[in-house]
XYZ file of C-alpha atoms in Angstrom:
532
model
C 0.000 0.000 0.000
C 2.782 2.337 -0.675
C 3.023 4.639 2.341
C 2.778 1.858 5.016
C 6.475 0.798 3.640
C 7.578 -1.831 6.290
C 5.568 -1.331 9.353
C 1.540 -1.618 9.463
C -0.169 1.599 10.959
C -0.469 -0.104 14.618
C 3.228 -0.201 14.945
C 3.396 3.792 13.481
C 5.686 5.855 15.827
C 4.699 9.339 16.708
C 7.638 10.862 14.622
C 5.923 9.238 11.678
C 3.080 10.697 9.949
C -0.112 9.150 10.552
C -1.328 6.902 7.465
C -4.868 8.695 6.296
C -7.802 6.796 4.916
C -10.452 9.067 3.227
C -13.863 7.989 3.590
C -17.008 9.810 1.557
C -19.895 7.648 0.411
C -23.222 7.824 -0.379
C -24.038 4.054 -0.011
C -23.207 3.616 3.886
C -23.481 -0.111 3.604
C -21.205 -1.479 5.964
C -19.197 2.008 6.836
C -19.142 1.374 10.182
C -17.410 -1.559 11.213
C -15.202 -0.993 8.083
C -14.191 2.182 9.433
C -13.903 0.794 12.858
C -11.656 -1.709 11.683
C -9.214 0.857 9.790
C -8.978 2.482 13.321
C -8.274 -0.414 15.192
C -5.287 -0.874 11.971
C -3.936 2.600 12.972
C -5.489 4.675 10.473
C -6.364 8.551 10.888
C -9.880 8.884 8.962
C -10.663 11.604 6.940
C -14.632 12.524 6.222
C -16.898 14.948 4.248
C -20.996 15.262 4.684
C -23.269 12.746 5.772
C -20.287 10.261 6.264
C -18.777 11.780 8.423
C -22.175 12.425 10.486
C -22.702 9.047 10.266
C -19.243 7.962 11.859
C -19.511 10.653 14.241
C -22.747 9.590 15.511
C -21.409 5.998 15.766
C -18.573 7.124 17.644
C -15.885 6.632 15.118
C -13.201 9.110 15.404
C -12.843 11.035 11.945
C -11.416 14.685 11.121
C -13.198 16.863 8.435
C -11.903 16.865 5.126
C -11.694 21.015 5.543
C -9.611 20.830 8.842
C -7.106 18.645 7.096
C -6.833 20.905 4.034
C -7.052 24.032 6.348
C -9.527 25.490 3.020
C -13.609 25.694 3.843
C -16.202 23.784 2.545
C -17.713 26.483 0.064
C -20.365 26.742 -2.711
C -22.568 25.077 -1.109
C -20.318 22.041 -0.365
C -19.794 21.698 -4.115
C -16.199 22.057 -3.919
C -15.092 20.114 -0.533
C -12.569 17.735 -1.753
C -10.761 19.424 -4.979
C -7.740 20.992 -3.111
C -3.602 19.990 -3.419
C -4.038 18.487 -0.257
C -6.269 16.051 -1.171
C -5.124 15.222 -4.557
C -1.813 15.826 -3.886
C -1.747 13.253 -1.052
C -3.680 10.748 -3.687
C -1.356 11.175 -6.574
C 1.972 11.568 -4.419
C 4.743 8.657 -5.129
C 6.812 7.431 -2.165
C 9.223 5.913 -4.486
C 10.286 9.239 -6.500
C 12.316 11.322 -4.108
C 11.165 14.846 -5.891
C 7.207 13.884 -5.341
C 8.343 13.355 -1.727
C 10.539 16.797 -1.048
C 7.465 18.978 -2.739
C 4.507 16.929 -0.955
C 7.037 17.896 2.489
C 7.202 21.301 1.548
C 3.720 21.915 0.369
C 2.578 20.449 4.221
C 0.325 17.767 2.134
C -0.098 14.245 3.944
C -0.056 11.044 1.674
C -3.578 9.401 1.808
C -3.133 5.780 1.923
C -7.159 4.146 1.668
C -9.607 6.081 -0.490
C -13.256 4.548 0.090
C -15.778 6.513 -2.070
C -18.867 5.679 -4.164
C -20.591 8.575 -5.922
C -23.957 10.376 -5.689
C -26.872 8.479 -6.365
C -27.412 10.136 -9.904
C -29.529 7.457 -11.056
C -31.599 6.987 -8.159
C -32.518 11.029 -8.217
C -33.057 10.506 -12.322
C -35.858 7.328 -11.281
C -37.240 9.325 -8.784
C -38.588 11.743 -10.991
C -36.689 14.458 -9.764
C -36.848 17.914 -11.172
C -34.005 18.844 -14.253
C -32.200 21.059 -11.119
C -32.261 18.374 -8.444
C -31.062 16.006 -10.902
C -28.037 17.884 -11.966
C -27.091 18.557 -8.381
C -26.407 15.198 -8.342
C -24.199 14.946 -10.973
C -21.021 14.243 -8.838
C -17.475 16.278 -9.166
C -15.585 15.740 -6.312
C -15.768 11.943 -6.391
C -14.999 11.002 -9.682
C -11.909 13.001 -9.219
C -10.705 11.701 -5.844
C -11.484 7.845 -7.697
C -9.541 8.201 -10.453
C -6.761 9.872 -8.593
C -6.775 7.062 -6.343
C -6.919 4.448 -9.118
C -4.263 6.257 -11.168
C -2.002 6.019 -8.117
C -2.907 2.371 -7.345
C 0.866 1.215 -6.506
C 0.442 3.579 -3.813
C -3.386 3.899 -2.828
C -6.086 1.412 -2.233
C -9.152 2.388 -4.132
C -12.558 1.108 -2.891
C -15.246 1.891 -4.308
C -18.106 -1.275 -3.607
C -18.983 -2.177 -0.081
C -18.470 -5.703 -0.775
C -15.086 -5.218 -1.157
C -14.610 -3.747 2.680
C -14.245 -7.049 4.597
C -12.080 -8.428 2.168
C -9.850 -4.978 2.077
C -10.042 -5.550 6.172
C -9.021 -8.990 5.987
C -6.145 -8.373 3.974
C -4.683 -5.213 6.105
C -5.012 -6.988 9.559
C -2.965 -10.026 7.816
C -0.500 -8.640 5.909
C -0.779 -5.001 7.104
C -1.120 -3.780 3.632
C -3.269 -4.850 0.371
C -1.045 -6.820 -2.456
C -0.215 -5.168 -5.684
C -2.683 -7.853 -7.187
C -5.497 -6.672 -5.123
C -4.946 -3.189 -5.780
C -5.133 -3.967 -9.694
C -8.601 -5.524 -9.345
C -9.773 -2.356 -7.349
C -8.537 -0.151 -9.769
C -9.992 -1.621 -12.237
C -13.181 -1.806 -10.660
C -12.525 1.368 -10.054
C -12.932 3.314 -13.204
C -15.531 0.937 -14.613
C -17.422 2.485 -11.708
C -16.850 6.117 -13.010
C -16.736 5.467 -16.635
C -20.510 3.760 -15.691
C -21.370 6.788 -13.628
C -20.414 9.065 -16.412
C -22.355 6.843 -19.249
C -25.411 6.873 -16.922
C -25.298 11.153 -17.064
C -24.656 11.078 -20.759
C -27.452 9.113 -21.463
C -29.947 10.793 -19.199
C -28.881 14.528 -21.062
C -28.928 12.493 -24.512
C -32.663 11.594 -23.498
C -33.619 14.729 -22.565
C -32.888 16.107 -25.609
C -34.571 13.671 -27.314
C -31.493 12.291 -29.013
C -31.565 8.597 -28.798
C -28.317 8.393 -31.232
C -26.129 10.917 -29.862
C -22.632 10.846 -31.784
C -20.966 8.977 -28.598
C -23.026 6.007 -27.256
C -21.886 4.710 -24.253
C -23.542 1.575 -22.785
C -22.849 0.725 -19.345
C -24.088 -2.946 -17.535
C -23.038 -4.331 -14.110
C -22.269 -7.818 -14.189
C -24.912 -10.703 -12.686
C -23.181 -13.731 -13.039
C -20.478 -15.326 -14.539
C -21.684 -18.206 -17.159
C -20.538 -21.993 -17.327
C -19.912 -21.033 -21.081
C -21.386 -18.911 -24.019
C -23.801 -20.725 -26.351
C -21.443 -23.505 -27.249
C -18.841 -25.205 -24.169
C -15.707 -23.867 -26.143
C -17.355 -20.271 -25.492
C -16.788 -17.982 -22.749
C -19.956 -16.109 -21.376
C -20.798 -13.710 -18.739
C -24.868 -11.845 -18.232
C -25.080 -8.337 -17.513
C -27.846 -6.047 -16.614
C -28.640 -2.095 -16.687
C -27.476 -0.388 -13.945
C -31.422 1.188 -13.411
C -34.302 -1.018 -12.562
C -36.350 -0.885 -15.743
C -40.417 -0.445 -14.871
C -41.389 -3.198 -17.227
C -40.513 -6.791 -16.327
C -36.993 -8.068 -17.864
C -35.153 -11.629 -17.889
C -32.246 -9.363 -16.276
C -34.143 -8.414 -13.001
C -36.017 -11.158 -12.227
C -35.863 -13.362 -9.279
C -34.438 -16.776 -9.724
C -35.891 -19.042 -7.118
C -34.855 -22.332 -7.768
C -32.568 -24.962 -10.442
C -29.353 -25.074 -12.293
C -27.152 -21.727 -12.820
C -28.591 -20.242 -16.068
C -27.055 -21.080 -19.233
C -26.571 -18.460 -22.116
C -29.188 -20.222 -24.226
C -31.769 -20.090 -21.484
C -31.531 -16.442 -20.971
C -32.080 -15.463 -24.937
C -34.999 -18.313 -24.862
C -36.464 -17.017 -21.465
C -36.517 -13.018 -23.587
C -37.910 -14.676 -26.274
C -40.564 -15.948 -23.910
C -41.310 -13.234 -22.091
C -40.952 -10.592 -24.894
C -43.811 -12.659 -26.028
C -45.910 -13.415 -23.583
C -45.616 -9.155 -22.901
C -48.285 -9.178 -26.243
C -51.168 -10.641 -24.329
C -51.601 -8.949 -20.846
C -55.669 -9.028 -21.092
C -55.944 -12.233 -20.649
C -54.461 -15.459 -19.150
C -51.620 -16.359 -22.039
C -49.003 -19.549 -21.889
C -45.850 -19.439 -24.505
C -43.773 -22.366 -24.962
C -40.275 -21.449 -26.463
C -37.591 -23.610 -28.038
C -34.429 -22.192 -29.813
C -35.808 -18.869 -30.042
C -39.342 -20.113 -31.418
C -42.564 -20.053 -30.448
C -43.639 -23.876 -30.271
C -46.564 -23.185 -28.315
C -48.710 -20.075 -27.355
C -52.529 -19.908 -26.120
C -54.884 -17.585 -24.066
C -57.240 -18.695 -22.233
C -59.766 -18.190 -18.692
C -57.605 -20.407 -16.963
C -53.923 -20.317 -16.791
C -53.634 -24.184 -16.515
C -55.622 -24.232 -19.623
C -53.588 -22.143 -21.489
C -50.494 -23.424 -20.681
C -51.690 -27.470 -21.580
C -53.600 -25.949 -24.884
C -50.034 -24.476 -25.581
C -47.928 -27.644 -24.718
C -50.376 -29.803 -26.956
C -49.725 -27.555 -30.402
C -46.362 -29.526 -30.412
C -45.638 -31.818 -27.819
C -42.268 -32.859 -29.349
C -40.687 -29.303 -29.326
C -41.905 -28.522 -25.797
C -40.328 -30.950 -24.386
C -37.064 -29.398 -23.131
C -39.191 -26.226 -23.695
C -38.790 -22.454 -21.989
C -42.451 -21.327 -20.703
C -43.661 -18.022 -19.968
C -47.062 -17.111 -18.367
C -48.179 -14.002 -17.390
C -50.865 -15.167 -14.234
C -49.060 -16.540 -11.007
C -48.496 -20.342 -11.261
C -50.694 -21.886 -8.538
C -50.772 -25.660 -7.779
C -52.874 -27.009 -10.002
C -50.163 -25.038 -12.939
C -47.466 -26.237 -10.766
C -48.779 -29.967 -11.347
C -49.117 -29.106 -14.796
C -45.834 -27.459 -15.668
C -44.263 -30.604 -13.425
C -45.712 -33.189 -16.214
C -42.992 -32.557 -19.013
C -39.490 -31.961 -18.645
C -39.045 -28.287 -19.037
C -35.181 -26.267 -18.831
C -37.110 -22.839 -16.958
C -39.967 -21.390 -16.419
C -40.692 -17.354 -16.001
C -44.133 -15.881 -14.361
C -45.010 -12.985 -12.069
C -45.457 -14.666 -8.718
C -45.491 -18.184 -7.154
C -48.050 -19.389 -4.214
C -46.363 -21.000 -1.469
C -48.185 -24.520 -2.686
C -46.733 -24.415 -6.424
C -43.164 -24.285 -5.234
C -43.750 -26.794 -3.014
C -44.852 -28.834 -6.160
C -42.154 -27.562 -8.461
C -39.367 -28.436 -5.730
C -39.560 -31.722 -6.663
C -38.037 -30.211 -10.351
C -34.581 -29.723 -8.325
C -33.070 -28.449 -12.042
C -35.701 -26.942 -13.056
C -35.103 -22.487 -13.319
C -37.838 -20.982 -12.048
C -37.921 -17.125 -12.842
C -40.112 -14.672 -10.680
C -40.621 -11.436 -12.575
C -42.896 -9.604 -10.602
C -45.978 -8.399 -10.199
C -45.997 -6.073 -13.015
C -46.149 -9.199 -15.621
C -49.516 -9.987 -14.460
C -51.006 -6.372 -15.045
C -53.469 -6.397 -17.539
C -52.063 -3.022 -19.174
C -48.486 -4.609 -18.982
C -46.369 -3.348 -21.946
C -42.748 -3.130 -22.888
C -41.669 0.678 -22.501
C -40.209 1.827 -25.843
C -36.799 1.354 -25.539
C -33.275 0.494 -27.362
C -31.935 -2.650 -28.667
C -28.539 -2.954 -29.598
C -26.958 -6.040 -31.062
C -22.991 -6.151 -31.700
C -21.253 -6.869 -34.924
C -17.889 -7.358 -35.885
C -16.249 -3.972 -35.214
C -19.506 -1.699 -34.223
C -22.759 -2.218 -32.746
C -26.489 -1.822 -34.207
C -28.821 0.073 -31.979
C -32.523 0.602 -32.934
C -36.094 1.111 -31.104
C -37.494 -2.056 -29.721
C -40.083 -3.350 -31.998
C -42.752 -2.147 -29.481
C -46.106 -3.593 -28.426
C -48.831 -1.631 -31.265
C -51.902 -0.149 -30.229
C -55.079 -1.774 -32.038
C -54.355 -2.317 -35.881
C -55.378 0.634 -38.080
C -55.897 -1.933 -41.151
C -57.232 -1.887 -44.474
C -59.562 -4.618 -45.895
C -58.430 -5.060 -49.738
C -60.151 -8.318 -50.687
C -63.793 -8.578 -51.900
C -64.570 -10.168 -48.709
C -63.624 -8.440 -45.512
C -63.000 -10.666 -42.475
C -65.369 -12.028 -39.602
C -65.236 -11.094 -36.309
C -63.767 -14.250 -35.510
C -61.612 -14.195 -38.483
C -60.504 -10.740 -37.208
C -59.730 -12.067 -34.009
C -57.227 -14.606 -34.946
C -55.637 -12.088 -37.541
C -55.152 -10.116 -34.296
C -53.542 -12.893 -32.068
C -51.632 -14.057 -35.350
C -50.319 -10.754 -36.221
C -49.178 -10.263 -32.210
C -47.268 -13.764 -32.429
C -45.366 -13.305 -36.110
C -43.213 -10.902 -35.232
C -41.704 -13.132 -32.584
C -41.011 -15.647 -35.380
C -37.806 -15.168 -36.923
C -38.215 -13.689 -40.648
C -39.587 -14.920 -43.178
C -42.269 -15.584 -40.769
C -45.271 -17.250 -41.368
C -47.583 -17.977 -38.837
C -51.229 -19.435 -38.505
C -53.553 -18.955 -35.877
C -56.925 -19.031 -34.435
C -58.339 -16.172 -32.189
C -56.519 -18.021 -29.143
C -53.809 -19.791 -29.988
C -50.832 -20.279 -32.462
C -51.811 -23.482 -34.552
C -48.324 -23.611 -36.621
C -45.517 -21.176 -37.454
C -42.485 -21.159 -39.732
C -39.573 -18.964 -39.839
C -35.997 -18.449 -40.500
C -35.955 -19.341 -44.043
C -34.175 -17.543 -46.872
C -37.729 -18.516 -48.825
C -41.143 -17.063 -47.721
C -42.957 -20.024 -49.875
C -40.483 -22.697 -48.000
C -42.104 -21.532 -44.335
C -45.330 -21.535 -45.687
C -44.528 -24.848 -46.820
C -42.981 -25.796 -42.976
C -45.857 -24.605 -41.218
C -48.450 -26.199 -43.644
C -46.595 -29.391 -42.794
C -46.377 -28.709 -38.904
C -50.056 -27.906 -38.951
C -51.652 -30.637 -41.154
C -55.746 -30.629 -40.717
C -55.598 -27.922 -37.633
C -54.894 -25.040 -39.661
C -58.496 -25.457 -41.714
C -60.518 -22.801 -40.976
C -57.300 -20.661 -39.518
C -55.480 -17.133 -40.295
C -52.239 -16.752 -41.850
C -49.596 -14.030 -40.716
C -46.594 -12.782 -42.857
C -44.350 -10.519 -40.715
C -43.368 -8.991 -44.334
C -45.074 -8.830 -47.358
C -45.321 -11.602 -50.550
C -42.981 -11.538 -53.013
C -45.108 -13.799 -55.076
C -48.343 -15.236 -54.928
C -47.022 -18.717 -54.422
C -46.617 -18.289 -50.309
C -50.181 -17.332 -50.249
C -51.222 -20.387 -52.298
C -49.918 -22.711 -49.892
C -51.497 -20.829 -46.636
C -55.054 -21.446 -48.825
C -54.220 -24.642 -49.737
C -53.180 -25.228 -46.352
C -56.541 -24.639 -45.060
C -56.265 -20.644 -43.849
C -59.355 -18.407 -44.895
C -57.913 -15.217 -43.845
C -54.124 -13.360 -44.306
C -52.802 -10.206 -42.602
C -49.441 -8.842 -44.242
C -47.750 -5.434 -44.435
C -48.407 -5.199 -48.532
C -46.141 -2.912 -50.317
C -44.713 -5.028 -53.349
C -44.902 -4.434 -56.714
C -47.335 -7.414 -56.799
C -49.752 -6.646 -54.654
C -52.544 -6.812 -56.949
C -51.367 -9.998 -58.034
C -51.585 -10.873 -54.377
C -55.008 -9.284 -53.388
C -56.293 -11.378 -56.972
C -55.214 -14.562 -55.525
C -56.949 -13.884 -51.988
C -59.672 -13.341 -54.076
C -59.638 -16.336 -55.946
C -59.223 -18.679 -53.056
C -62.448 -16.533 -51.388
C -59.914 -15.162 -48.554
C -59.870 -12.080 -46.961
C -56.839 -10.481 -47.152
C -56.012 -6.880 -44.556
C -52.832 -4.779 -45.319
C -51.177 -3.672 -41.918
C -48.175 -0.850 -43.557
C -45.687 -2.623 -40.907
C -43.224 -4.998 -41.358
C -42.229 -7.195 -38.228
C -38.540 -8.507 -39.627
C -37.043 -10.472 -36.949
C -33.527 -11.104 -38.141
């Protein structure tokens, strides 16, 4: 730890300085006995604000940070902290003999322990605060002394998470300083916690100004876990979340409450799920994905009934499955969900007697998303997506939840109410199928879908197959419009009565002829749903 040299602060002789450890945080988890324990070690604590009320009032000795630099706290207390000797006791090197003479004659202490997390700028932000209260937050004093400290890091032990106090502790009372390797990781952690803070104030002023593509885009994610491997074993994989609770329910915050660590796969397959589930909160809805599919989705009264109408449109692929339902799972679910072998399953709640019956699944990853999942006005906010390419990164607007469709009948024969209905549900579902997408329907539940094809005819052709004698009578969804009137052909010959599609090719009369032909009524939406 640099200034400690060869003898730990207990052992510090009065012709020695004292070694200083600055403390100023704004999470006070576990300040206390951590600065209890630095006492104990020898060290002379140095405080600003409501940390060093709050070691005062626990009877912590601690000198303020404007006695030590012999300046006053001024502006308010915006500038408490910027002064020489602060930063010069931060950035001071024991090992170069001219940083040593001018510290000496400047009367400027080395600090040996910085401790400091930053103003809760994104807390104030969620809270609604006002554009002034907000910006008060916006911390300057911090950053500095944390990046000073973690530029120094030969010499200065940065912390910056609680977490890290009882192993900082630990590590003192053994060795009486922290290792070089230690002080790496700290520093490390040190300015991803500033360059995060900093991202989280860019983005909040790029949103205000309604700029969702500023010219710099910084995205910043703490880490959840650490992943057996990426999508393959040979893969390395780690799952992040935002830094801000989001107000819709997300994969990211949920609560896992029981089975194996999560696996890459599961996490994209559980989004899938729940991205799709999201599209139904009026009613009871069950979604059965595998490989980023939908294999299975149904509404219904009941939630049990939902989920088993959902599990029968294709037994084979929900086996292994990812389920999603948007109702808490009681018992009689529970039994349900316990018949088939399933990898996790995400819903708003759990009572106390469907856990009971799920325990028995010891591998089984149950999800808990919340309440919110269960509201019958649940919808994703509109919000970014960003996938990474070689070199850059994409970022767009989600693909949001639409309000009722604004369509437009162009057949000779507009749809029935029913038929309307399932062009509804089917339209909701396609754009959850990966593109070309082609899905059929009823008014409650998906009957057959096909997707992922370079060929909008060949998953026409897929789905026709999966379907067989169920899809007579159905509706027929195309997340993008028909090339050619051959895709539609097989939907009619496949037994569908209705289509909804975007339109906008250069053979859409050819198209809305053919509808005609096969006595289907055919709606135009204007939006493509590509789901690359």
């Amino acid at each position: 730890m640099g200034w400690l040299l060869d003898e730990p602060p207990l052992l510090q002789t009065e012709a020695r300085n004292p070694v200083l450890a600055l403390l100023s945080v704004s999470d006070k988890r576990g300040l206390v006995p951590f600065a209890q324990g630095l006492v104990r070690l020898g060290f002379e604590l140095l405080s600003t604000g409501g940390t060093l009320a709050a070691l005062q009032a626990a009877g912590v000795p601690a000198k303020k940070v404007s006695e030590h630099t012999q300046s006053p706290e001024i502006l308010g207390g915006r500038v408490k902290t910027l002064h020489p000797r602060i930063h010069g006791g931060l950035l001071g090197r024991p090992d170069l003999e001219s940083d040593r003479a001018e510290m000496a004659s400047n009367g400027i202490a080395p600090i040996s322990l910085v401790a400091v997390n930053l103003y809760p700028f994104r807390q104030t932000v969620a809270s609604g605060a006002s554009e002034a209260d907000v910006i008060e937050q916006i911390d300057i004093g911090g950053p500095a002394m944390v990046r000073a400290s973690a530029k120094n890091f030969r010499h200065v032990t940065v912390v910056v998470d609680p977490d890290d106090y009882e192993a900082v502790l630990a590590e003192l009372e053994k060795s009486r300083a922290t290792s070089e390797e230690t002080r790496r990781r700290l520093m490390r952690k040190a300015f991803a916690h500033t360059a995060a803070y900093d991202a989280s104030i860019s983005n909040w002023l790029s949103a205000q100004a309604g700029e969702p593509f500023p010219q710099e885009q910084t995205l910043a994610f703490q880490k959840v876990q650490n992943l057996r491997y990426g999508e393959n074993p040979h893969q390395r994989g780690a799952f992040y979340r935002e830094h801000a609770v989001p107000a819709e329910p997300t994969v990211a915050f949920s609560r896992v409450l029981q089975g194996k660590e999560l696996s890459y796969n599961n996490i994209l397959d559980l989004d899938a799920a729940l991205g799709l589930v999201l599209e139904f909160p009026e009613q009871p809805c069950a979604v059965i994905i595998k490989h980023n599919t939908p294999c299975g989705v149904a509404l219904d009264a009941s939630l049990v009934t939902a989920y088993r109408t959902a599990r029968a449109i294709d037994e084979v692929s929900a086996f292994g499955g990812i389920v999603a339902l948007n109702r808490e799972v009681d018992r009689t679910c529970a039994e349900a969900l316990a018949e088939t072998f399933l990898e996790a399953v995400i819903a708003p709640t759990y009572s106390a007697e469907a856990l009971q019956v799920l325990a028995a699944k010891k591998n089984l990853r149950l999800l808990e998303a919340g309440p919110a999942l269960a509201s019958t006005s649940a919808r994703p906010r509109s919000q970014l997506e960003a996938r990474s390419v070689s070199g850059g990164l994409v970022l767009q607007d989600r693909d949001a939840v639409e309000p009722p469709l604004e369509w437009k009948v162009v057949s000779k024969r507009a749809p029935t109410p029913e038929e309307e209905r399932a062009l509804r549900f089917a339209w909701r579902v396609c754009k959850h199928v990966k593109s070309n997408a082609i899905v059929f329907s009823n008014a409650s539940k998906l009957l057959a879908a096909g997707g992922g094809q370079t060929s909008r005819v060949d998953s026409a052709k897929i789905a026709a197959g999966r379907g067989g004698e169920a899809l007579k009578g159905s509706a027929v969804a195309s997340d993008a419009f028909f090339p050619f009137r051959d895709g539609l052909d097989e939907a009619a010959r496949a037994g569908a009565t209705c289509v909804i599609q975007p339109g906008g090719s250069v053979r859409d009369s050819e198209l809305i002829a053919a509808a005609d032909e096969h006595g289907m009524a055919m709606v135009l939406t204007g939006v493509r749903h590509f789901r690359h």
